C-alpha positions as protocol buffer text, in pm:
chain_id: "A"
residue {
  index: 1
  type: UNK
  ca { x: -601 y: 2716 z: 2576 }
}
residue {
  index: 2
  type: UNK
  ca { x: -622 y: 2439 z: 2320 }
}
residue {
  index: 3
  type: UNK
  ca { x: -951 y: 2363 z: 2154 }
}
residue {
  index: 4
  type: UNK
  ca { x: -1094 y: 2020 z: 2211 }
}
residue {
  index: 5
  type: UNK
  ca { x: -1114 y: 1796 z: 1912 }
}
residue {
  index: 6
  type: UNK
  ca { x: -1375 y: 1527 z: 1882 }
}
residue {
  index: 7
  type: UNK
  ca { x: -1403 y: 1250 z: 1633 }
}
residue {
  index: 8
  type: UNK
  ca { x: -1622 y: 1345 z: 1343 }
}
residue {
  index: 9
  type: UNK
  ca { x: -1790 y: 1094 z: 1115 }
}
residue {
  index: 10
  type: UNK
  ca { x: -1668 y: 1080 z: 758 }
}
residue {
  index: 11
  type: UNK
  ca { x: -1878 y: 1342 z: 582 }
}
residue {
  index: 12
  type: UNK
  ca { x: -1889 y: 1322 z: 208 }
}
residue {
  index: 13
  type: UNK
  ca { x: -2196 y: 1533 z: 149 }
}
residue {
  index: 14
  type: UNK
  ca { x: -2056 y: 1772 z: -110 }
}
residue {
  index: 15
  type: UNK
  ca { x: -2137 y: 1710 z: -477 }
}
residue {
  index: 16
  type: UNK
  ca { x: -1952 y: 1412 z: -620 }
}
residue {
  index: 17
  type: UNK
  ca { x: -1750 y: 1357 z: -298 }
}
residue {
  index: 18
  type: UNK
  ca { x: -1868 y: 998 z: -261 }
}
residue {
  index: 19
  type: UNK
  ca { x: -1797 y: 925 z: -624 }
}
residue {
  index: 20
  type: UNK
  ca { x: -1450 y: 1081 z: -605 }
}
residue {
  index: 21
  type: UNK
  ca { x: -1376 y: 885 z: -287 }
}
residue {
  index: 22
  type: UNK
  ca { x: -1478 y: 568 z: -469 }
}
residue {
  index: 23
  type: UNK
  ca { x: -1265 y: 657 z: -772 }
}
residue {
  index: 24
  type: UNK
  ca { x: -965 y: 724 z: -546 }
}
residue {
  index: 25
  type: UNK
  ca { x: -1016 y: 390 z: -370 }
}
residue {
  index: 26
  type: UNK
  ca { x: -1039 y: 207 z: -702 }
}
residue {
  index: 27
  type: UNK
  ca { x: -730 y: 374 z: -847 }
}
residue {
  index: 28
  type: UNK
  ca { x: -526 y: 312 z: -532 }
}
residue {
  index: 29
  type: UNK
  ca { x: -654 y: -37 z: -455 }
}
residue {
  index: 30
  type: UNK
  ca { x: -659 y: -171 z: -810 }
}
residue {
  index: 31
  type: UNK
  ca { x: -305 y: -48 z: -875 }
}
residue {
  index: 32
  type: UNK
  ca { x: -176 y: -225 z: -565 }
}
residue {
  index: 33
  type: UNK
  ca { x: -375 y: -539 z: -648 }
}
residue {
  index: 34
  type: UNK
  ca { x: -223 y: -540 z: -997 }
}
residue {
  index: 35
  type: UNK
  ca { x: 124 y: -500 z: -847 }
}
residue {
  index: 36
  type: UNK
  ca { x: 44 y: -796 z: -623 }
}
residue {
  index: 37
  type: UNK
  ca { x: -52 y: -1009 z: -923 }
}
residue {
  index: 38
  type: UNK
  ca { x: 294 y: -941 z: -1061 }
}
residue {
  index: 39
  type: UNK
  ca { x: 436 y: -1108 z: -751 }
}
residue {
  index: 40
  type: UNK
  ca { x: 270 y: -1430 z: -864 }
}
residue {
  index: 41
  type: UNK
  ca { x: 334 y: -1406 z: -1238 }
}
residue {
  index: 42
  type: UNK
  ca { x: 702 y: -1316 z: -1192 }
}
residue {
  index: 43
  type: UNK
  ca { x: 765 y: -1508 z: -871 }
}
residue {
  index: 44
  type: UNK
  ca { x: 1112 y: -1637 z: -958 }
}
residue {
  index: 45
  type: UNK
  ca { x: 1254 y: -1300 z: -1063 }
}
residue {
  index: 46
  type: UNK
  ca { x: 1107 y: -1125 z: -760 }
}
residue {
  index: 47
  type: UNK
  ca { x: 1227 y: -1401 z: -528 }
}
residue {
  index: 48
  type: UNK
  ca { x: 1576 y: -1357 z: -670 }
}
residue {
  index: 49
  type: UNK
  ca { x: 1561 y: -986 z: -595 }
}
residue {
  index: 50
  type: UNK
  ca { x: 1427 y: -1053 z: -245 }
}
residue {
  index: 51
  type: UNK
  ca { x: 1715 y: -1296 z: -188 }
}
residue {
  index: 52
  type: UNK
  ca { x: 1961 y: -1034 z: -315 }
}
residue {
  index: 53
  type: UNK
  ca { x: 1814 y: -788 z: -62 }
}
residue {
  index: 54
  type: UNK
  ca { x: 1865 y: -1042 z: 216 }
}
residue {
  index: 55
  type: UNK
  ca { x: 1503 y: -1134 z: 290 }
}
residue {
  index: 56
  type: UNK
  ca { x: 1458 y: -1468 z: 466 }
}
residue {
  index: 57
  type: UNK
  ca { x: 1251 y: -1723 z: 273 }
}
residue {
  index: 58
  type: UNK
  ca { x: 1244 y: -1508 z: -42 }
}
residue {
  index: 59
  type: UNK
  ca { x: 986 y: -1715 z: -235 }
}
residue {
  index: 60
  type: UNK
  ca { x: 749 y: -1717 z: 61 }
}
residue {
  index: 61
  type: UNK
  ca { x: 811 y: -1345 z: 119 }
}
residue {
  index: 62
  type: UNK
  ca { x: 721 y: -1262 z: -240 }
}
residue {
  index: 63
  type: UNK
  ca { x: 414 y: -1487 z: -231 }
}
residue {
  index: 64
  type: UNK
  ca { x: 295 y: -1341 z: 103 }
}
residue {
  index: 65
  type: UNK
  ca { x: 355 y: -983 z: -6 }
}
residue {
  index: 66
  type: UNK
  ca { x: 166 y: -1050 z: -328 }
}
residue {
  index: 67
  type: UNK
  ca { x: -128 y: -1179 z: -124 }
}
residue {
  index: 68
  type: UNK
  ca { x: -121 y: -868 z: 98 }
}
residue {
  index: 69
  type: UNK
  ca { x: -119 y: -641 z: -208 }
}
residue {
  index: 70
  type: UNK
  ca { x: -396 y: -827 z: -391 }
}
residue {
  index: 71
  type: UNK
  ca { x: -627 y: -873 z: -92 }
}
residue {
  index: 72
  type: UNK
  ca { x: -554 y: -533 z: 59 }
}
residue {
  index: 73
  type: UNK
  ca { x: -593 y: -357 z: -274 }
}
residue {
  index: 74
  type: UNK
  ca { x: -922 y: -529 z: -353 }
}
residue {
  index: 75
  type: UNK
  ca { x: -1043 y: -465 z: 1 }
}
residue {
  index: 76
  type: UNK
  ca { x: -978 y: -92 z: -28 }
}
residue {
  index: 77
  type: UNK
  ca { x: -1132 y: -72 z: -376 }
}
residue {
  index: 78
  type: UNK
  ca { x: -1445 y: -260 z: -273 }
}
residue {
  index: 79
  type: UNK
  ca { x: -1471 y: -112 z: 75 }
}
residue {
  index: 80
  type: UNK
  ca { x: -1449 y: -456 z: 234 }
}
residue {
  index: 81
  type: UNK
  ca { x: -1271 y: -487 z: 569 }
}
residue {
  index: 82
  type: UNK
  ca { x: -1129 y: -135 z: 523 }
}
residue {
  index: 83
  type: UNK
  ca { x: -936 y: -122 z: 852 }
}
residue {
  index: 84
  type: UNK
  ca { x: -767 y: -454 z: 786 }
}
residue {
  index: 85
  type: UNK
  ca { x: -707 y: -379 z: 417 }
}
residue {
  index: 86
  type: UNK
  ca { x: -569 y: -27 z: 464 }
}
residue {
  index: 87
  type: UNK
  ca { x: -372 y: -120 z: 776 }
}
residue {
  index: 88
  type: UNK
  ca { x: -203 y: -418 z: 614 }
}
residue {
  index: 89
  type: UNK
  ca { x: -117 y: -212 z: 306 }
}
residue {
  index: 90
  type: UNK
  ca { x: 29 y: 70 z: 517 }
}
residue {
  index: 91
  type: UNK
  ca { x: 240 y: -173 z: 719 }
}
residue {
  index: 92
  type: UNK
  ca { x: 360 y: -362 z: 411 }
}
residue {
  index: 93
  type: UNK
  ca { x: 446 y: -47 z: 218 }
}
residue {
  index: 94
  type: UNK
  ca { x: 644 y: 104 z: 504 }
}
residue {
  index: 95
  type: UNK
  ca { x: 835 y: -217 z: 573 }
}
residue {
  index: 96
  type: UNK
  ca { x: 910 y: -281 z: 208 }
}
residue {
  index: 97
  type: UNK
  ca { x: 1023 y: 79 z: 156 }
}
residue {
  index: 98
  type: UNK
  ca { x: 1297 y: 29 z: 413 }
}
residue {
  index: 99
  type: UNK
  ca { x: 1389 y: -332 z: 341 }
}
residue {
  index: 100
  type: UNK
  ca { x: 1363 y: -345 z: -37 }
}
residue {
  index: 101
  type: UNK
  ca { x: 1448 y: 11 z: -144 }
}
residue {
  index: 102
  type: UNK
  ca { x: 1744 y: 108 z: 74 }
}
residue {
  index: 103
  type: UNK
  ca { x: 1876 y: 372 z: -165 }
}
residue {
  index: 104
  type: UNK
  ca { x: 2106 y: 512 z: 104 }
}
residue {
  index: 105
  type: UNK
  ca { x: 2326 y: 201 z: 79 }
}
residue {
  index: 106
  type: UNK
  ca { x: 2358 y: 195 z: -301 }
}
residue {
  index: 107
  type: UNK
  ca { x: 2669 y: 333 z: -473 }
}
residue {
  index: 108
  type: UNK
  ca { x: 2572 y: 331 z: -842 }
}
residue {
  index: 109
  type: UNK
  ca { x: 2390 y: 661 z: -920 }
}
residue {
  index: 110
  type: UNK
  ca { x: 2136 y: 507 z: -1159 }
}
residue {
  index: 111
  type: UNK
  ca { x: 2056 y: 219 z: -923 }
}
residue {
  index: 112
  type: UNK
  ca { x: 2042 y: 465 z: -632 }
}
residue {
  index: 113
  type: UNK
  ca { x: 1784 y: 674 z: -821 }
}
residue {
  index: 114
  type: UNK
  ca { x: 1576 y: 363 z: -903 }
}
residue {
  index: 115
  type: UNK
  ca { x: 1579 y: 256 z: -538 }
}
residue {
  index: 116
  type: UNK
  ca { x: 1490 y: 607 z: -421 }
}
residue {
  index: 117
  type: UNK
  ca { x: 1197 y: 613 z: -662 }
}
residue {
  index: 118
  type: UNK
  ca { x: 1076 y: 277 z: -529 }
}
residue {
  index: 119
  type: UNK
  ca { x: 1123 y: 399 z: -172 }
}
residue {
  index: 120
  type: UNK
  ca { x: 926 y: 718 z: -234 }
}
residue {
  index: 121
  type: UNK
  ca { x: 646 y: 531 z: -414 }
}
residue {
  index: 122
  type: UNK
  ca { x: 609 y: 301 z: -115 }
}
residue {
  index: 123
  type: UNK
  ca { x: 617 y: 593 z: 131 }
}
residue {
  index: 124
  type: UNK
  ca { x: 348 y: 794 z: -47 }
}
residue {
  index: 125
  type: UNK
  ca { x: 143 y: 477 z: -91 }
}
residue {
  index: 126
  type: UNK
  ca { x: 174 y: 415 z: 282 }
}
residue {
  index: 127
  type: UNK
  ca { x: 56 y: 771 z: 341 }
}
residue {
  index: 128
  type: UNK
  ca { x: -255 y: 708 z: 134 }
}
residue {
  index: 129
  type: UNK
  ca { x: -317 y: 379 z: 312 }
}
residue {
  index: 130
  type: UNK
  ca { x: -281 y: 551 z: 652 }
}
residue {
  index: 131
  type: UNK
  ca { x: -533 y: 816 z: 545 }
}
residue {
  index: 132
  type: UNK
  ca { x: -776 y: 541 z: 447 }
}
residue {
  index: 133
  type: UNK
  ca { x: -703 y: 361 z: 773 }
}
residue {
  index: 134
  type: UNK
  ca { x: -792 y: 678 z: 963 }
}
residue {
  index: 135
  type: UNK
  ca { x: -1142 y: 671 z: 811 }
}
residue {
  index: 136
  type: UNK
  ca { x: -1168 y: 292 z: 799 }
}
residue {
  index: 137
  type: UNK
  ca { x: -1413 y: 279 z: 1087 }
}
residue {
  index: 138
  type: UNK
  ca { x: -1656 y: 511 z: 910 }
}
residue {
  index: 139
  type: UNK
  ca { x: -1914 y: 409 z: 655 }
}
residue {
  index: 140
  type: UNK
  ca { x: -1765 y: 445 z: 308 }
}
residue {
  index: 141
  type: UNK
  ca { x: -1989 y: 540 z: 18 }
}
residue {
  index: 142
  type: UNK
  ca { x: -2034 y: 273 z: -247 }
}
residue {
  index: 143
  type: UNK
  ca { x: -1870 y: 10 z: -28 }
}
residue {
  index: 144
  type: UNK
  ca { x: -1972 y: -350 z: 21 }
}
residue {
  index: 145
  type: UNK
  ca { x: -1983 y: -272 z: 392 }
}
residue {
  index: 146
  type: UNK
  ca { x: -1806 y: -578 z: 529 }
}
residue {
  index: 147
  type: UNK
  ca { x: -1573 y: -514 z: 820 }
}
residue {
  index: 148
  type: UNK
  ca { x: -1440 y: -623 z: 1153 }
}
residue {
  index: 149
  type: UNK
  ca { x: -1468 y: -281 z: 1317 }
}
């Protein structure tokens, strides 16, 4: 017989757990927000790459993805709208892994390795965002506490 599992509240009652959770959120969120800023400061180059990858409306795609990264990253770091922030980051990272880093279709070994690295970075980032999404409905320590859920 299988044991029944219930939903448990996020429990960070061990020493420094809340502080480590905050540090992890800041490192993850601030890194993604910084990456999003690069979408704005290097818009033309990134739009050219997006066009090369076949994205429709490449300038808009780069601008929109930069906004998702900046707002989602800041939301996770601050603990503001955590479900929306983590969910949008997870979705973006998974979609961009497949659309922008399709290493399986690249012939050149060096380019293939670069695309695989980008793919794997997006996948593990999506994993972190999904983990944060899973606890997004719980009260986060040191969070601003704004949310929809």
